[in-house]
PDB file of C-alpha atoms in Angstrom:
ATOM      1  CA  MET A  27      15.137  -0.466  -2.038  1.00 71.00           C
ATOM      2  CA  GLY A  28      12.585  -3.278  -2.218  1.00 77.00           C
ATOM      3  CA  ALA A  29      10.448  -1.640   0.450  1.00 83.00           C
ATOM      4  CA  LEU A  30      10.028   1.442  -1.736  1.00 89.00           C
ATOM      5  CA  LEU A  31       9.183  -0.515  -4.864  1.00 92.00           C
ATOM      6  CA  VAL A  32       5.674  -1.587  -3.784  1.00 90.00           C
ATOM      7  CA  PRO A  33       4.447   1.927  -2.819  1.00 92.00           C
ATOM      8  CA  ILE A  34       5.908   3.336  -6.043  1.00 94.00           C
ATOM      9  CA  ILE A  35       4.104   0.718  -8.131  1.00 94.00           C
ATOM     10  CA  ILE A  36       0.826   1.379  -6.278  1.00 94.00           C
ATOM     11  CA  PHE A  37       1.265   5.133  -6.729  1.00 96.00           C
ATOM     12  CA  LEU A  38       1.921   4.748 -10.472  1.00 96.00           C
ATOM     13  CA  ALA A  39      -1.076   2.424 -10.831  1.00 96.00           C
ATOM     14  CA  ILE A  40      -3.330   5.028  -9.188  1.00 96.00           C
ATOM     15  CA  ILE A  41      -1.968   7.768 -11.457  1.00 97.00           C
ATOM     16  CA  ILE A  42      -2.578   5.632 -14.546  1.00 97.00           C
ATOM     17  CA  LEU A  43      -6.098   4.764 -13.336  1.00 97.00           C
ATOM     18  CA  MET A  44      -6.950   8.450 -12.866  1.00 96.00           C
ATOM     19  CA  ILE A  45      -5.511   9.498 -16.240  1.00 97.00           C
ATOM     20  CA  VAL A  46      -7.446   6.744 -18.015  1.00 97.00           C
ATOM     21  CA  SER A  47     -10.596   7.725 -16.095  1.00 96.00           C
ATOM     22  CA  PHE A  48     -10.319  11.382 -17.037  1.00 96.00           C
ATOM     23  CA  TRP A  49      -9.537  10.413 -20.648  1.00 97.00           C
ATOM     24  CA  LYS A  50     -12.694   8.284 -20.801  1.00 96.00           C
ATOM     25  CA  ILE A  51     -14.839  11.035 -19.222  1.00 96.00           C
ATOM     26  CA  TYR A  52     -13.609  13.564 -21.764  1.00 96.00           C
ATOM     27  CA  VAL A  53     -14.381  11.145 -24.622  1.00 95.00           C
ATOM     28  CA  LYS A  54     -17.872  10.478 -23.208  1.00 94.00           C
ATOM     29  CA  ALA A  55     -18.469  14.226 -23.252  1.00 94.00           C
ATOM     30  CA  GLY A  56     -17.401  14.475 -26.898  1.00 92.00           C
ATOM     31  CA  GLU A  57     -14.054  16.100 -26.200  1.00 95.00           C
ATOM     32  CA  PRO A  58     -10.636  14.761 -27.207  1.00 95.00           C
ATOM     33  CA  GLY A  59      -9.271  12.403 -24.570  1.00 94.00           C
ATOM     34  CA  TRP A  60      -5.728  13.741 -24.868  1.00 96.00           C
ATOM     35  CA  ALA A  61      -6.978  17.082 -23.513  1.00 95.00           C
ATOM     36  CA  CYS A  62      -6.937  15.629 -19.991  1.00 95.00           C
ATOM     37  CA  ILE A  63      -3.128  15.484 -19.923  1.00 96.00           C
ATOM     38  CA  ILE A  64      -2.447  19.048 -21.138  1.00 95.00           C
ATOM     39  CA  PRO A  65      -2.046  21.446 -18.191  1.00 94.00           C
ATOM     40  CA  ILE A  66      -4.459  24.412 -18.075  1.00 95.00           C
ATOM     41  CA  TYR A  67      -6.223  23.245 -21.262  1.00 96.00           C
ATOM     42  CA  ASN A  68      -7.609  20.288 -19.308  1.00 96.00           C
ATOM     43  CA  ILE A  69      -9.320  22.702 -16.910  1.00 96.00           C
ATOM     44  CA  ILE A  70     -10.779  24.721 -19.781  1.00 96.00           C
ATOM     45  CA  VAL A  71     -12.202  21.533 -21.290  1.00 96.00           C
ATOM     46  CA  MET A  72     -13.488  20.372 -17.892  1.00 96.00           C
ATOM     47  CA  LEU A  73     -15.261  23.721 -17.483  1.00 95.00           C
ATOM     48  CA  LYS A  74     -16.823  23.229 -20.911  1.00 95.00           C
ATOM     49  CA  ILE A  75     -17.981  19.719 -19.972  1.00 95.00           C
ATOM     50  CA  ALA A  76     -19.411  21.069 -16.705  1.00 94.00           C
ATOM     51  CA  GLY A  77     -21.269  23.803 -18.601  1.00 92.00           C
ATOM     52  CA  LYS A  78     -19.346  26.623 -16.955  1.00 94.00           C
ATOM     53  CA  PRO A  79     -17.722  29.615 -18.701  1.00 94.00           C
ATOM     54  CA  TRP A  80     -14.041  29.389 -19.649  1.00 94.00           C
ATOM     55  CA  TRP A  81     -13.133  32.509 -17.643  1.00 95.00           C
ATOM     56  CA  TRP A  82     -13.717  30.550 -14.440  1.00 95.00           C
ATOM     57  CA  LEU A  83     -10.148  29.406 -15.056  1.00 95.00           C
ATOM     58  CA  PHE A  84      -9.019  32.720 -13.570  1.00 96.00           C
ATOM     59  CA  LEU A  85     -11.232  32.244 -10.514  1.00 95.00           C
ATOM     60  CA  LEU A  86      -9.736  28.781 -10.044  1.00 95.00           C
ATOM     61  CA  CYS A  87      -6.327  30.471  -9.630  1.00 95.00           C
ATOM     62  CA  ILE A  88      -7.400  32.540  -6.612  1.00 95.00           C
ATOM     63  CA  PRO A  89      -6.747  30.865  -3.243  1.00 95.00           C
ATOM     64  CA  ILE A  90      -9.862  29.967  -1.204  1.00 95.00           C
ATOM     65  CA  VAL A  91     -12.115  31.160  -4.051  1.00 95.00           C
ATOM     66  CA  ASN A  92     -10.829  28.243  -6.132  1.00 95.00           C
ATOM     67  CA  ILE A  93     -12.261  25.735  -3.656  1.00 96.00           C
ATOM     68  CA  ILE A  94     -15.771  27.133  -4.038  1.00 96.00           C
ATOM     69  CA  PHE A  95     -15.612  27.316  -7.832  1.00 96.00           C
ATOM     70  CA  ALA A  96     -14.041  23.859  -8.125  1.00 96.00           C
ATOM     71  CA  ILE A  97     -16.948  22.434  -6.115  1.00 96.00           C
ATOM     72  CA  MET A  98     -19.384  24.256  -8.405  1.00 96.00           C
ATOM     73  CA  MET A  99     -17.531  22.909 -11.458  1.00 96.00           C
ATOM     74  CA  TYR A 100     -17.671  19.338 -10.121  1.00 96.00           C
ATOM     75  CA  ASN A 101     -21.361  19.791  -9.317  1.00 95.00           C
ATOM     76  CA  GLY A 102     -22.026  20.927 -12.890  1.00 94.00           C
ATOM     77  CA  LEU A 103     -20.103  17.913 -14.152  1.00 94.00           C
ATOM     78  CA  SER A 104     -22.143  15.578 -11.939  1.00 94.00           C
ATOM     79  CA  LYS A 105     -25.424  17.100 -13.087  1.00 93.00           C
ATOM     80  CA  ASN A 106     -24.442  16.894 -16.737  1.00 94.00           C
ATOM     81  CA  PHE A 107     -23.846  13.183 -16.254  1.00 94.00           C
ATOM     82  CA  GLY A 108     -27.267  12.826 -14.627  1.00 91.00           C
ATOM     83  CA  GLN A 109     -26.088  12.681 -11.013  1.00 92.00           C
ATOM     84  CA  GLY A 110     -26.786  14.835  -7.992  1.00 91.00           C
ATOM     85  CA  ALA A 111     -25.016  16.567  -5.144  1.00 93.00           C
ATOM     86  CA  GLY A 112     -24.149  13.289  -3.420  1.00 95.00           C
ATOM     87  CA  PHE A 113     -22.107  12.245  -6.432  1.00 95.00           C
ATOM     88  CA  THR A 114     -20.349  15.618  -6.327  1.00 95.00           C
ATOM     89  CA  VAL A 115     -19.363  14.963  -2.716  1.00 96.00           C
ATOM     90  CA  GLY A 116     -18.058  11.559  -3.811  1.00 96.00           C
ATOM     91  CA  LEU A 117     -15.971  13.112  -6.601  1.00 96.00           C
ATOM     92  CA  ILE A 118     -14.408  15.485  -4.099  1.00 96.00           C
ATOM     93  CA  LEU A 119     -13.888  13.271  -1.056  1.00 96.00           C
ATOM     94  CA  LEU A 120     -13.465   9.825  -2.615  1.00 95.00           C
ATOM     95  CA  GLY A 121     -12.274  10.651  -6.112  1.00 93.00           C
ATOM     96  CA  ILE A 122     -10.259   7.467  -6.538  1.00 96.00           C
ATOM     97  CA  VAL A 123     -13.594   5.574  -6.546  1.00 95.00           C
ATOM     98  CA  PHE A 124     -16.044   8.060  -8.082  1.00 96.00           C
ATOM     99  CA  TRP A 125     -13.991   9.290 -11.067  1.00 96.00           C
ATOM    100  CA  PRO A 126     -13.515   5.707 -12.377  1.00 97.00           C
ATOM    101  CA  MET A 127     -17.224   5.046 -11.668  1.00 96.00           C
ATOM    102  CA  LEU A 128     -18.112   8.021 -13.851  1.00 95.00           C
ATOM    103  CA  ALA A 129     -15.670   6.938 -16.537  1.00 95.00           C
ATOM    104  CA  PHE A 130     -16.430   3.227 -16.743  1.00 96.00           C
ATOM    105  CA  GLY A 131     -20.046   3.188 -15.541  1.00 92.00           C
ATOM    106  CA  ASP A 132     -23.170   3.562 -17.650  1.00 92.00           C
ATOM    107  CA  TYR A 133     -23.405   7.296 -17.019  1.00 92.00           C
ATOM    108  CA  GLN A 134     -24.311   9.284 -20.124  1.00 92.00           C
ATOM    109  CA  TYR A 135     -23.310  12.870 -20.811  1.00 93.00           C
ATOM    110  CA  ASN A 136     -26.290  15.162 -21.370  1.00 87.00           C
ATOM    111  CA  ALA A 137     -24.950  17.633 -23.933  1.00 68.00           C
ATOM    112  CA  ILE A 138     -28.407  19.168 -24.438  1.00 63.00           C
ATOM    113  CA  ALA A 139     -28.541  20.391 -20.835  1.00 60.00           C
ATOM    114  CA  VAL A 140     -25.092  21.943 -21.223  1.00 57.00           C
ATOM    115  CA  ALA A 141     -26.017  23.670 -24.473  1.00 58.00           C
ATOM    116  CA  ALA A 142     -29.210  24.991 -22.877  1.00 59.00           C
ATOM    117  CA  GLY A 143     -27.170  26.352 -19.958  1.00 57.00           C
ATOM    118  CA  LYS A 144     -29.243  24.529 -17.379  1.00 55.00           C
ATOM    119  CA  ASP A 145     -28.035  23.037 -14.122  1.00 51.00           C
ATOM    120  CA  GLN A 146     -30.448  20.120 -14.385  1.00 50.00           C
ATOM    121  CA  PRO A 147     -30.980  17.565 -17.131  1.00 48.00           C
ATOM    122  CA  LEU A 148     -33.828  18.579 -19.427  1.00 46.00           C
ATOM    123  CA  ASP A 149     -35.976  15.600 -18.442  1.00 48.00           C
ATOM    124  CA  ALA A 150     -35.705  16.305 -14.682  1.00 47.00           C
ATOM    125  CA  GLY A 151     -39.149  17.938 -14.522  1.00 46.00           C
ATOM    126  CA  ILE A 152     -40.929  15.428 -16.783  1.00 46.00           C
ATOM    127  CA  LYS A 153     -43.028  12.850 -14.950  1.00 41.00           C
TER     128      LYS A 153
END
């Protein structure tokens, strides 16, 4: 029984870390933090934060297609926080590090770029 206790505690700590990270990301984006723990609604809010239309929820339910659209959603999220494609790869492949970095780092949400419907921050072309 004792041998199972340590992995269970580690697993629960990771779950709590990820929930807190998502909560903080939602709050940074001006959305209610509790939305991250409500199934289906959390995806709708994540699509909103990423600047993608809500009906992508249906595309995220189709096998294989969902992988492509999830990557596009994460890329939109990265761009709206001022990051690039490399950060998107980090969110996908090493999420346990990159999601908390996004949540607790100095990354700022660029709501103007989302409202304008652009994939890049508005100041990307200004030199």
